XYZ file of C-alpha atoms in Angstrom:
636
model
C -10.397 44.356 -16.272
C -14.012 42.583 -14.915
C -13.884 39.331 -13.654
C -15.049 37.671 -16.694
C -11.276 38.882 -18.148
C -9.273 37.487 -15.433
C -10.644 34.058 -15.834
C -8.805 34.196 -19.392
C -5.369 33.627 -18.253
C -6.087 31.794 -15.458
C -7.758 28.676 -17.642
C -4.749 29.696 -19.829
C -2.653 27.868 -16.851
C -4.891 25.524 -16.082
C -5.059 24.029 -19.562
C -1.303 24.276 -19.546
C -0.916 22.413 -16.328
C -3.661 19.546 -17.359
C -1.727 19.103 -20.590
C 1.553 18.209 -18.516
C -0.052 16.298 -15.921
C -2.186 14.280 -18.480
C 1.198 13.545 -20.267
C 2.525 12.579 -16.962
C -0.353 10.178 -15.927
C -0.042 8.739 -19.540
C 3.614 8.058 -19.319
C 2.823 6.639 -16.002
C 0.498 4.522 -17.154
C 2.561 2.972 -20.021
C 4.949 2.024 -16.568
C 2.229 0.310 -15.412
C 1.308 -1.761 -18.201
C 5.158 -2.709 -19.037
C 5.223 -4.344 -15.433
C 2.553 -7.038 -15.275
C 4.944 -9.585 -14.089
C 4.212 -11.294 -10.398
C 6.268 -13.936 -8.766
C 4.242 -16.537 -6.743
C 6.709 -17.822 -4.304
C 6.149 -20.164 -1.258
C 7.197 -20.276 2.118
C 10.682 -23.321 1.813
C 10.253 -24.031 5.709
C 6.559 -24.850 5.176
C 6.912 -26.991 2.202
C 9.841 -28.962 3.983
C 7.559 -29.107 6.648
C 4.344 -30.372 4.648
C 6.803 -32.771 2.675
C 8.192 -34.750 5.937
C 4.845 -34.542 7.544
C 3.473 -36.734 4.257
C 6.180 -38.572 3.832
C 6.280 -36.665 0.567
C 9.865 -35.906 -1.492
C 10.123 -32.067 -1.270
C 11.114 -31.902 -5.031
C 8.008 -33.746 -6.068
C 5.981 -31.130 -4.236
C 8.008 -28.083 -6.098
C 7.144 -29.600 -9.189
C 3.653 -30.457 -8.693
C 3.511 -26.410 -7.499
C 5.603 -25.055 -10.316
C 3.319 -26.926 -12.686
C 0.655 -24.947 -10.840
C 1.765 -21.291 -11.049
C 4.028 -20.950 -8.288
C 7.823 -19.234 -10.082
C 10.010 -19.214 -6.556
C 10.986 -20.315 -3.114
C 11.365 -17.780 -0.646
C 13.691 -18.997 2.072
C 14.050 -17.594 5.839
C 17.404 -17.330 7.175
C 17.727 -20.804 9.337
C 17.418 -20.704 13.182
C 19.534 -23.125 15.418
C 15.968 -24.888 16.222
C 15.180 -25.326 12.313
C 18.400 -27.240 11.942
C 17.708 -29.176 15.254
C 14.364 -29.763 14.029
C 14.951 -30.850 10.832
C 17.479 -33.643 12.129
C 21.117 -31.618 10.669
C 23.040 -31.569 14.332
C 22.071 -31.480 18.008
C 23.258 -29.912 21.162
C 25.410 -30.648 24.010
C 26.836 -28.484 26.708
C 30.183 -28.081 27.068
C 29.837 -30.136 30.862
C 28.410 -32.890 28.964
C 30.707 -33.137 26.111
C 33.647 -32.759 28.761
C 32.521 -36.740 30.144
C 33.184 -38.032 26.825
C 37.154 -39.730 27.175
C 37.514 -40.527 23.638
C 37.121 -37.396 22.262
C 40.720 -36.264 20.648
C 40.169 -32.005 21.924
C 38.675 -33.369 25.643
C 41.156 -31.028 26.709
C 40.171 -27.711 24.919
C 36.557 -28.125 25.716
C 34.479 -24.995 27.576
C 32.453 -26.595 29.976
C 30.022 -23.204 30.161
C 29.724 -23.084 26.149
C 26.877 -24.715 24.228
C 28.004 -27.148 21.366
C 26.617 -27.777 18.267
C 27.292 -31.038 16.422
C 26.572 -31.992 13.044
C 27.494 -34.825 9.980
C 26.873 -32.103 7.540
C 30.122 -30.469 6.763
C 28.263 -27.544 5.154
C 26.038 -27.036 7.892
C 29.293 -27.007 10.451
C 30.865 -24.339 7.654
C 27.484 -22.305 8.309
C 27.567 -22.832 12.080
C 31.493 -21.749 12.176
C 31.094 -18.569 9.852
C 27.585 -17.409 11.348
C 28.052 -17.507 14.270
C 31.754 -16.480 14.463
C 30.740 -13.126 12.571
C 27.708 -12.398 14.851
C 28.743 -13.936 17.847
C 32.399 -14.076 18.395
C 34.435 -16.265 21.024
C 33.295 -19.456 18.589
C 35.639 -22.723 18.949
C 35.091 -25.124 16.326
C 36.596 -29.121 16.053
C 36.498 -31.883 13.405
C 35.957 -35.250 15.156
C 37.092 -37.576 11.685
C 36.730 -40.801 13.289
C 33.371 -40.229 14.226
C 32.450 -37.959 10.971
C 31.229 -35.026 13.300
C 31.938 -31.536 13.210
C 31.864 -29.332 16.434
C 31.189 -25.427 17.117
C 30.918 -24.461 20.617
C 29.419 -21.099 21.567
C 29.587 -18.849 24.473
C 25.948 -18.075 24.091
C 23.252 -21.145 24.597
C 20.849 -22.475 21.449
C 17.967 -20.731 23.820
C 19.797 -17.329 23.307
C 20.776 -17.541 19.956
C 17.156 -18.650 18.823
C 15.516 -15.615 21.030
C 17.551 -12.965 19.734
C 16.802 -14.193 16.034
C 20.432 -15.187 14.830
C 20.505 -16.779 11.341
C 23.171 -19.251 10.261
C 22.537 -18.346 6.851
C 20.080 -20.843 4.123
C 19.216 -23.909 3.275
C 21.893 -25.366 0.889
C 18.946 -27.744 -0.253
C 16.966 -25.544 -1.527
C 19.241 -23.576 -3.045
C 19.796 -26.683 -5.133
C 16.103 -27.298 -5.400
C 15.404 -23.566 -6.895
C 18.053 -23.925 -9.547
C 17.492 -27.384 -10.693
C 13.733 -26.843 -11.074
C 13.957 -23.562 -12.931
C 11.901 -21.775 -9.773
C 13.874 -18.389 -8.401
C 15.116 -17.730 -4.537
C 14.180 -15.152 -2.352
C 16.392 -15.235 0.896
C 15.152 -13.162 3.509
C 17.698 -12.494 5.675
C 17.352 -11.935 9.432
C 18.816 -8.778 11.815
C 21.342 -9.288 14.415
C 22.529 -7.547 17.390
C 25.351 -4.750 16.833
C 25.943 -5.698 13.276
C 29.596 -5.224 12.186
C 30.972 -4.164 8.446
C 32.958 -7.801 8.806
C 30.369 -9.829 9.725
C 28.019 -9.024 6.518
C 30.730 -10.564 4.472
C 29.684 -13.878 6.276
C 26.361 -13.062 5.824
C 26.071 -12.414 2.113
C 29.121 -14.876 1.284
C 26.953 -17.674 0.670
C 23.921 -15.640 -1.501
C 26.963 -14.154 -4.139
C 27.088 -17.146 -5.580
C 23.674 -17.950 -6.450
C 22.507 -17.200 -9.963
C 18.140 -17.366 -9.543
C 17.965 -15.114 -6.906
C 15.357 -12.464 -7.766
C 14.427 -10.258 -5.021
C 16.160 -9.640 -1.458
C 14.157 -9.628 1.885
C 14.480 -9.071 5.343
C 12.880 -10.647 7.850
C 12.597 -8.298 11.051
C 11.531 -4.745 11.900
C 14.807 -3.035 11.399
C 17.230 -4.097 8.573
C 20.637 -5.485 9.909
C 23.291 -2.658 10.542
C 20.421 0.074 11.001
C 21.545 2.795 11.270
C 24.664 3.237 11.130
C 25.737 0.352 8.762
C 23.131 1.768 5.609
C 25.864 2.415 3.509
C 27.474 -0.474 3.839
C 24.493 -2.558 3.701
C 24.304 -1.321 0.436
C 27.335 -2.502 -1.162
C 26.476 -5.768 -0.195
C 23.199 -5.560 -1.535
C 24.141 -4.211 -4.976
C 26.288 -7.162 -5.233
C 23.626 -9.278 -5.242
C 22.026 -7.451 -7.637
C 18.918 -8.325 -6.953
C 15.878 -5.560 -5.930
C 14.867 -5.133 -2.033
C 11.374 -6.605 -1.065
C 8.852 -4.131 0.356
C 6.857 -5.932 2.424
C 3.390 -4.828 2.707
C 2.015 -3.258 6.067
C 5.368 -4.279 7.554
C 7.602 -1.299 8.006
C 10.832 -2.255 8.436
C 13.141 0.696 9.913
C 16.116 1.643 7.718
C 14.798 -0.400 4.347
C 12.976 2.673 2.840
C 16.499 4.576 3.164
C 17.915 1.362 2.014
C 16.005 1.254 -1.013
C 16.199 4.763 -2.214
C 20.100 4.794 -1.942
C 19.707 1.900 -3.669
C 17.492 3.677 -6.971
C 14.601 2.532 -5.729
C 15.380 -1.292 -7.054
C 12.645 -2.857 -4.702
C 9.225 -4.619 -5.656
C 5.853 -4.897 -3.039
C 5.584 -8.215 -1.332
C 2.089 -9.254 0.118
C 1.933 -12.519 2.050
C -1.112 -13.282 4.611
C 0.450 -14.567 8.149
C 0.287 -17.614 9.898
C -2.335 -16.458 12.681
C -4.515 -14.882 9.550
C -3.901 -18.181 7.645
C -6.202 -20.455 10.747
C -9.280 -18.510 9.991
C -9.216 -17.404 6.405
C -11.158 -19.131 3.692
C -9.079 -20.064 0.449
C -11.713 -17.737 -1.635
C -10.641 -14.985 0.880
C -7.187 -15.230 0.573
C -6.889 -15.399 -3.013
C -9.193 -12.271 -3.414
C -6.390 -10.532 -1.200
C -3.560 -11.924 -3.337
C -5.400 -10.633 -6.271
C -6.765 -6.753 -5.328
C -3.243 -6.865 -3.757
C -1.202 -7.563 -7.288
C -3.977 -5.762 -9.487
C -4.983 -2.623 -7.069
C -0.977 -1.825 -5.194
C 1.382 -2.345 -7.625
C 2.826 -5.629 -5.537
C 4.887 -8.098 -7.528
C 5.523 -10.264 -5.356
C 3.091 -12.921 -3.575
C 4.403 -15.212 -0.743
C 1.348 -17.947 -0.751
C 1.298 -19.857 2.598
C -0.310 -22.980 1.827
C -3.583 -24.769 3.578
C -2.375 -27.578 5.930
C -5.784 -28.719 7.443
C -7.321 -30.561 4.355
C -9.575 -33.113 4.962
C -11.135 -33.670 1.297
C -8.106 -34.181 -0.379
C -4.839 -34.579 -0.174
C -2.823 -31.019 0.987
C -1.012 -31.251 -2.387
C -4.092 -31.223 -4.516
C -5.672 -29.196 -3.077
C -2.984 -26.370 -2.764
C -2.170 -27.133 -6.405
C -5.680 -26.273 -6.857
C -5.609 -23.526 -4.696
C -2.169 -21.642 -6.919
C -3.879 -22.860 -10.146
C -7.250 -20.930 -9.697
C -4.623 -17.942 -8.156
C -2.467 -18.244 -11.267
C -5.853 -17.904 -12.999
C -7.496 -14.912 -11.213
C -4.090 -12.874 -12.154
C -3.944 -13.589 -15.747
C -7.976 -12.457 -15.909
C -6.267 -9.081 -14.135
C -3.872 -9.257 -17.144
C -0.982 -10.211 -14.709
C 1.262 -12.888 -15.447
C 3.119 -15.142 -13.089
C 7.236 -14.604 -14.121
C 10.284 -12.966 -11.593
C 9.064 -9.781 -10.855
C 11.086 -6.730 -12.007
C 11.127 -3.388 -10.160
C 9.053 -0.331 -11.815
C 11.720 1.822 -14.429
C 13.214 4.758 -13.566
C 10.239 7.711 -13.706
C 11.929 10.957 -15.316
C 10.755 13.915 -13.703
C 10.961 17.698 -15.841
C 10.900 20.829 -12.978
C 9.131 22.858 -15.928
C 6.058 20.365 -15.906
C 5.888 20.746 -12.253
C 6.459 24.303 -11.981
C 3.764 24.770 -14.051
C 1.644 22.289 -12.814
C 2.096 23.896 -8.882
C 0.819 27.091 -11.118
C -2.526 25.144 -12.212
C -3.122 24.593 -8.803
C -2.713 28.069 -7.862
C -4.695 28.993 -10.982
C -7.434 26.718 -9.296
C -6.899 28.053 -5.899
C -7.386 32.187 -7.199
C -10.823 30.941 -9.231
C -12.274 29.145 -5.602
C -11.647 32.488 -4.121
C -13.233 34.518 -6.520
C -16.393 33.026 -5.965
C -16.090 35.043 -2.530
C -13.832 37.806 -2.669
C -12.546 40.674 -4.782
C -10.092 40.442 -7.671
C -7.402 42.042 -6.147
C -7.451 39.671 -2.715
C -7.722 36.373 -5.012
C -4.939 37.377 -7.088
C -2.762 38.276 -4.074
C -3.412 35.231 -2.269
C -2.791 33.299 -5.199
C 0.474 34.763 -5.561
C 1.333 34.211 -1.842
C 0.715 30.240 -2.562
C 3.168 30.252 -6.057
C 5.529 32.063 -3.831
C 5.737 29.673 -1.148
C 5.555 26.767 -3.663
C 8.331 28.188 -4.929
C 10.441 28.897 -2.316
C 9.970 25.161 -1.076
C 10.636 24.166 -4.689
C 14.283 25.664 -4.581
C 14.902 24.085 -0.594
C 13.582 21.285 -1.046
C 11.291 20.124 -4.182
C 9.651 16.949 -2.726
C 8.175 19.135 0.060
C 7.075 21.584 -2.692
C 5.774 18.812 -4.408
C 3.701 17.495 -2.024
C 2.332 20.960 -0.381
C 0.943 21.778 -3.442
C -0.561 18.335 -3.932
C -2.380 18.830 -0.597
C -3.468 22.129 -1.719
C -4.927 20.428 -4.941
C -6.927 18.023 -2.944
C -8.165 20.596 -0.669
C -9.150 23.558 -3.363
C -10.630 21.407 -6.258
C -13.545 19.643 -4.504
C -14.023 22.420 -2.629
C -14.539 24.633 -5.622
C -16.648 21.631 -7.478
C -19.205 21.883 -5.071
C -18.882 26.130 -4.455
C -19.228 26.906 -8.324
C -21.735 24.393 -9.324
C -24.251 24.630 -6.315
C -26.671 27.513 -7.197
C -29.829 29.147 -5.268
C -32.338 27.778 -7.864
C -33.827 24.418 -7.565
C -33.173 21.769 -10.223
C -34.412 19.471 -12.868
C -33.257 16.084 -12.959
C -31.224 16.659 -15.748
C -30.004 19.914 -15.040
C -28.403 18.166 -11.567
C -27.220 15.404 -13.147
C -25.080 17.533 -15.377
C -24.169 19.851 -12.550
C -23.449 16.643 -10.780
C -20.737 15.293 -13.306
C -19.493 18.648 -13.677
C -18.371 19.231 -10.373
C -16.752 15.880 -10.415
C -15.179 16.491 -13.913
C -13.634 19.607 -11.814
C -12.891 17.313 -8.624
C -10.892 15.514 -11.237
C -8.533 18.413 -12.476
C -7.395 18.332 -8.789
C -6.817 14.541 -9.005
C -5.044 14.562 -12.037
C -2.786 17.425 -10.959
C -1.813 15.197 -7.985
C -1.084 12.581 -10.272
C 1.204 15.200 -12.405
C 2.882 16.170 -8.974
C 3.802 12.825 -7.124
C 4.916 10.907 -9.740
C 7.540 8.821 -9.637
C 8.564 5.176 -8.560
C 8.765 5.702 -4.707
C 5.472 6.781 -5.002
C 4.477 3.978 -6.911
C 5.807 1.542 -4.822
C 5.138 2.960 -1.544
C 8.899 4.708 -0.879
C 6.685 7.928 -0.464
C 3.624 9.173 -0.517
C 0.764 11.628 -0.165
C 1.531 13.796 2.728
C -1.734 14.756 5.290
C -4.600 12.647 4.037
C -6.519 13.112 6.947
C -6.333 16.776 7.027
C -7.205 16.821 2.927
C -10.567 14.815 3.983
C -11.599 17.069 6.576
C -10.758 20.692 5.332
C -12.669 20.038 2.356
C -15.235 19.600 4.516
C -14.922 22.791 6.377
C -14.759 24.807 3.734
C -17.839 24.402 1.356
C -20.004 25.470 3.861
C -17.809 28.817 5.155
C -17.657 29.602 1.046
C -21.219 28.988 0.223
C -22.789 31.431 2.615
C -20.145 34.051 1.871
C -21.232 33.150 -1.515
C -25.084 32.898 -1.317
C -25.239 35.538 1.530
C -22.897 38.146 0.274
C -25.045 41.124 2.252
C -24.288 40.232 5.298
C -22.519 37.082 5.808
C -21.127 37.768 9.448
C -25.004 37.956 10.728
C -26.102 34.864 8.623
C -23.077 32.651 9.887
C -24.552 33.800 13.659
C -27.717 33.122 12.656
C -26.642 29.369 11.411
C -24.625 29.064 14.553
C -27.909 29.966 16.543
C -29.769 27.744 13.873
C -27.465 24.669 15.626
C -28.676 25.109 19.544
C -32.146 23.598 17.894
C -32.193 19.803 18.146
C -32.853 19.338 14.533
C -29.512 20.825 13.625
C -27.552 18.539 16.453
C -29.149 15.561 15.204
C -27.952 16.895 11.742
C -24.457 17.606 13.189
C -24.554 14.521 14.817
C -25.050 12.463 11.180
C -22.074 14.823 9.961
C -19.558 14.464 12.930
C -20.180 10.444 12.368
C -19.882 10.420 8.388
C -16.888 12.189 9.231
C -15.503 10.180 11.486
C -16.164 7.164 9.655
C -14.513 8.556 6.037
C -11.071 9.452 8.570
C -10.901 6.097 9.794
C -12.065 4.063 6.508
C -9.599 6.377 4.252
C -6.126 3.688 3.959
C -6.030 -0.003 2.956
C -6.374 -1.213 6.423
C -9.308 0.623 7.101
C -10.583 -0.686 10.561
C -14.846 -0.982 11.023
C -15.421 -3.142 8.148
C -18.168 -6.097 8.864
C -18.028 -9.338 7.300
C -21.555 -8.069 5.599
C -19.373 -5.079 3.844
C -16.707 -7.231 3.241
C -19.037 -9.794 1.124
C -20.637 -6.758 -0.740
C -17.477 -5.403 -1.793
C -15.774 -9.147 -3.230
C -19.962 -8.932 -4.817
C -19.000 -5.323 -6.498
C -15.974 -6.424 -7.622
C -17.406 -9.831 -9.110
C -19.578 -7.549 -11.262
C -18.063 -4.093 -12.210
C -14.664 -5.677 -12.145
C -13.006 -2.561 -10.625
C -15.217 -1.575 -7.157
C -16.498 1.286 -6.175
C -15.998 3.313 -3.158
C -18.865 3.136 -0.870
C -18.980 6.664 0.699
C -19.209 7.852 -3.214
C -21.809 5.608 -4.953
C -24.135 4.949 -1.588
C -23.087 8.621 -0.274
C -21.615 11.084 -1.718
C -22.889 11.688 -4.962
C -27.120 10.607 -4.177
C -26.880 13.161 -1.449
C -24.946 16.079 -3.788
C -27.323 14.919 -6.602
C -30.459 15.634 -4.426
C -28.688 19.140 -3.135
C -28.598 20.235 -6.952
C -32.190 19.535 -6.961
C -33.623 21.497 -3.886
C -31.210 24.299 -4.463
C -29.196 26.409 -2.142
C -30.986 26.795 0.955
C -29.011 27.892 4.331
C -31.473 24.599 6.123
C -29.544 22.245 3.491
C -26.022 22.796 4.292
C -25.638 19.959 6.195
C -26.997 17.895 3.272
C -24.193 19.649 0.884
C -21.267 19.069 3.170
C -22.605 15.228 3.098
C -22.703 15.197 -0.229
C -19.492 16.537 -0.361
C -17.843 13.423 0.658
C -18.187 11.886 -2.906
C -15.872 14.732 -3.986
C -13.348 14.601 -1.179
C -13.473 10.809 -1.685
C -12.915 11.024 -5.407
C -9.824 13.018 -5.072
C -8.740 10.781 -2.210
C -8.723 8.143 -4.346
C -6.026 9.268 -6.427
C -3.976 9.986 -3.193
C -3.616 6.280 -3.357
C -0.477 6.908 -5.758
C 0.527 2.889 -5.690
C -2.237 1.813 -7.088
C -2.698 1.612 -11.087
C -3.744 4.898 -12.397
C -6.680 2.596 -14.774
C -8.073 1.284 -11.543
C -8.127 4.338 -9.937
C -9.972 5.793 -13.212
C -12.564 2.413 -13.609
C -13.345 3.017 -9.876
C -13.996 7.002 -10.231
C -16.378 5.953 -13.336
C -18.516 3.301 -12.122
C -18.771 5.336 -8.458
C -20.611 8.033 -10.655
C -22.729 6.178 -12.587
C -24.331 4.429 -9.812
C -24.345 7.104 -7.710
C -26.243 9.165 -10.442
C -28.672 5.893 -10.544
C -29.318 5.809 -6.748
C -29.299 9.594 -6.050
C -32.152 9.762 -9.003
C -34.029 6.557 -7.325
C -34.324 8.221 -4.251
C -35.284 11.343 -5.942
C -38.695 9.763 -7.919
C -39.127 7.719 -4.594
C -39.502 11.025 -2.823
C -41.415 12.802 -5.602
C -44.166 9.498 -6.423
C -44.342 9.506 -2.295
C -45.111 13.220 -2.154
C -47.626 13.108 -5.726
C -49.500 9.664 -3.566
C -49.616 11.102 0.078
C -51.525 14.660 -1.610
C -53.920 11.804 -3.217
C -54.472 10.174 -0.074
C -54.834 13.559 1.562
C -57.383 15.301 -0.820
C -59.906 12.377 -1.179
């Protein structure tokens, strides 16, 4: 059998696998498009806040908002210092309260505890059960003459407001939420050495409440982590309500939480109150936005703008949610109680036989190097091992072959399209969108392997994104001088390595070892090194093409491969291909990004090959009119 014969049943498999994993990324999709809805909720504290401040009835301002766009309240569980503050009870110690004569349980009073006093008999109900469950050693006392209601604790407000202890929500606006049609998100705090007994106190009061449409926590480690999951659970499922997943907060225990839990959780973005001094409102709507349209989030907590000196705070933040409201429904999002993502069925035939596809694409890569026999064996080594991890453990399998996938597809785009001759335009242009059309079976296999809701909403994800940038990277240059050099490709790789010592080649190095850096660093959604310059050329890409695209493909990647294809394989341009490389790595990264909407990820793969087709060509008749005008200048 020649090697024209083998290729037969290996495109056999590969067809087969792209015919699952475009089924997959189809059904996928339709998930997508079925969940467009986004909550806009606000901050309760904040509003109460704003309200008192102005002088301002708080319902009058949750109208005005709801009228705006906003669908919710999200409500923090209530410190001792947000009741003081608000005016609902005040504190005495117990040495203080011991002076007064009159009172009727003088007698029974601690002088070391700290007392809490309070009108409010639903506030003293909260006190009593709060901090009872999380506490202990609580005394409590009804003073009816005087219409107050006493708690006395061994631990002082100081304490208790340090070590975060709730005493539960705001019965207001509870009320508020239901009577205005707008939904409640409690997000309930941790406490030390959580107990089975005391979450009954905890969730006691949220059972009851109808509107609630999404459960959050509020500190790094849900309460009862670790030991306490399971029971957290039950609790949770009572409510019936899906777990928030707040974004670029990881919260220890919740991703456990929510996968025990089916994976009932939504994506929550909300921009802090340090961020909130120093952002503009066009900024923080275009992060609300790329944040619902581009990662799957479904739920936006909008702190408002307090500092308003045109107008008043309420028109202007009415404003503010109405042009929000607006920039989502342009996305084809729509501001209702956000739902979490259906369950994602997964068949073990598709992915057995899309792992296969990847193998498939793994034993053509090494045939552009090495004998029939060695491909096929290694290629048999890598199904093995796929699916020995797919009978242990098949997310593992999943996800090694998905690494694999990014690392053999650019690879081979750039290997089998790169060839000794030099180029027409056209003729690299189509080798150019062939190698990403290739680049793209590997992304579209990864799609076909990860899928799923916890990938979609962040439970899991691509495993060694780093690693699948750089060994990409490695690679195309080791395979195209065992390729190009075939007679003797151990004295040409010494020769190259010689070729380095030169300064030309460091300086060249030097451009790579940066670029590299750079792409590792700039590869996640809080990419670090990005000037206020980038930043307003981006929102300026987006404003136009709708869906951006990635820098390092469109201003890198692609011009540089483009003008490879059209020198031709020379040994001197290596360090050009592996540059040029980087629009393939990055194209496959970019479905790595498994939460965001497989359109977007499509739109953005598109338009970063169309423009980089238009500036790789620009530079190319730049370089060619240059060269044509300096042999004028020369000759007359």
């Amino acid at each position: 059998m020649d090697n024209r014969k083998i290729y037969i049943p290996l495109f056999f498999v590969l067809i087969l696998a792209l015919l699952f994993s475009s089924y997959i990324a189809v059904q996928r999709m339709g998930y997508e498009k079925a969940n467009r809805n986004v909550e806009v909720v606000v901050d309760y504290s904040q509003i109460w806040e704003l309200a008192k401040r102005n002088n301002v009835d708080i319902r009058e301002v949750l109208e005005k908002l709801k009228e705006s766009g906003v669908t919710g309240i999200l409500a923090k569980e209530q410190l001792i210092d947000d009741l003081e503050a608000q005016g609902f009870l005040y504190i005495k110690s117990g040495a203080e309260l011991a002076l007064d004569e009159n009172l009727s349980f003088r007698e029974n009073i601690k002088k070391d505890y700290t007392y809490f006093i309070t009108p409010f008999p639903e506030i003293y109900d909260r006190l009593k059960t709060h901090l009872d469950a999380k506490v202990g050693g609580i005394e409590a006392f009804t003073e009816e003459n005087r219409g107050l209601y006493y708690v006395g604790s061994p631990l002082s407000a100081r304490i208790l407001n340090l070590e975060g202890i709730g005493v539960g929500f705001p019965e207001e606006g509870i009320k508020a939420s239901q009577e205005l049609g707008l939904s409640f998100i409690p997000q309930i705090r941790t406490w030390p050495e959580a107990k089975v007994s005391s979450f009954d106190a905890v969730f006691e009061q949220l059972e009851g409440v109808p509107n609630i449409s999404v459960l959050a926590f509020n500190d790094p480690y849900v309460p009862g982590y670790p030991h306490l999951l399971p029971e957290l659970k039950e609790q949770v499922k009572k409510i019936g309500a899906p777990v928030a997943l707040i974004e670029f907060f990881d919260q220890k225990g919740l991703k456990k939480l929510a996968l025990d839990l089916g994976k009932n959780a939504v994506k929550l973005h909300s921009i802090s109150s340090d961020e909130m001094i120093n952002i503009t409102p066009s900024r923080a709507l275009d992060r609300y936005v790329l944040a619902a349209s581009e990662r799957n989030v479904r739920v936006i907590l909008v702190r408002l703008f307090q500092n308003v000196s045109s107008v008043s705070w309420l028109d202007f933040n009415s404003a503010y949610i109405k042009e929000l409201r607006s920039q989502l429904e342009s996305e084809g999002l729509h501001p209702g109680t956000a739902k979490p993502f259906g369950s994602f069925p997964i068949s073990y035939l598709m992915l057995g036989v899309i792992g296969s596809g990847v193998a498939a694409g793994g034993i053509i890569l090494l045939l552009q190097v090495m004998d029939k026999k060695t491909s096929i064996l290694l290629g048999f080594c890598g199904v093995l091992i796929y699916g020995l991890l797919f009978f242990f453990d098949i997310n593992t399998a999943r996800k090694f072959m998905a690494f694999a996938s990014a690392v053999i597809f650019p690879t081979l785009a750039v290997v089998s399209t790169y060839d000794t001759e030099r180029k027409s335009m056209n003729a690299s242009i189509l080798n150019l969108i062939k190698a990403v059309l290739i680049s793209m079976i590997g992304a579209l296999f990864i799609v076909g392997l990860l899928s799923g809701t916890g990938f979609m909403i962040g439970l899991d994800q691509f495993s060694g994104v780093k690693a699948s940038l750089l060994a990409p990277l490695i690679l195309i240059p080791l395979f195209l001088v065992l390729k190009h050099d075939k007679d003797n490709p151990i004295k040409i790789s010494a020769e190259i390595l010689n070729d380095f010592v030169r300064y030309k080649w460091l300086f060249a190095l030097g451009i790579l070892a940066l670029a590299g850096a750079v792409m590792l660093v700039r590869s996640g959604n809080e990419a670090g090194m990005v000037s206020e310059i980038e930043i307003r050329f981006r929102e300026m890409l987006r404003e136009l093409l709708l869906v951006r695209p990635r820098t390092k493909e469109f201003l890198l990647g692609h011009p540089i491969m483009l003008i490879s294809y059209y020198l031709g394989y020379r040994r001197k341009y290596i360090p050009l291909v592996v540059l040029g490389s980087i629009g393939q790595v990055s194209l496959v990264n970019t479905f790595e990004h498994l939460h965001t909407p497989l359109v977007i990820s499509i739109i953005r793969t598109f338009n970063g090959l169309w423009m980089g087709i238009l500036v790789g060509a620009a530079v190319i008749l730049a370089c060619e009119f240059l060269g044509k005008w300096g042999k004028r200048v020369l000759n007359a």
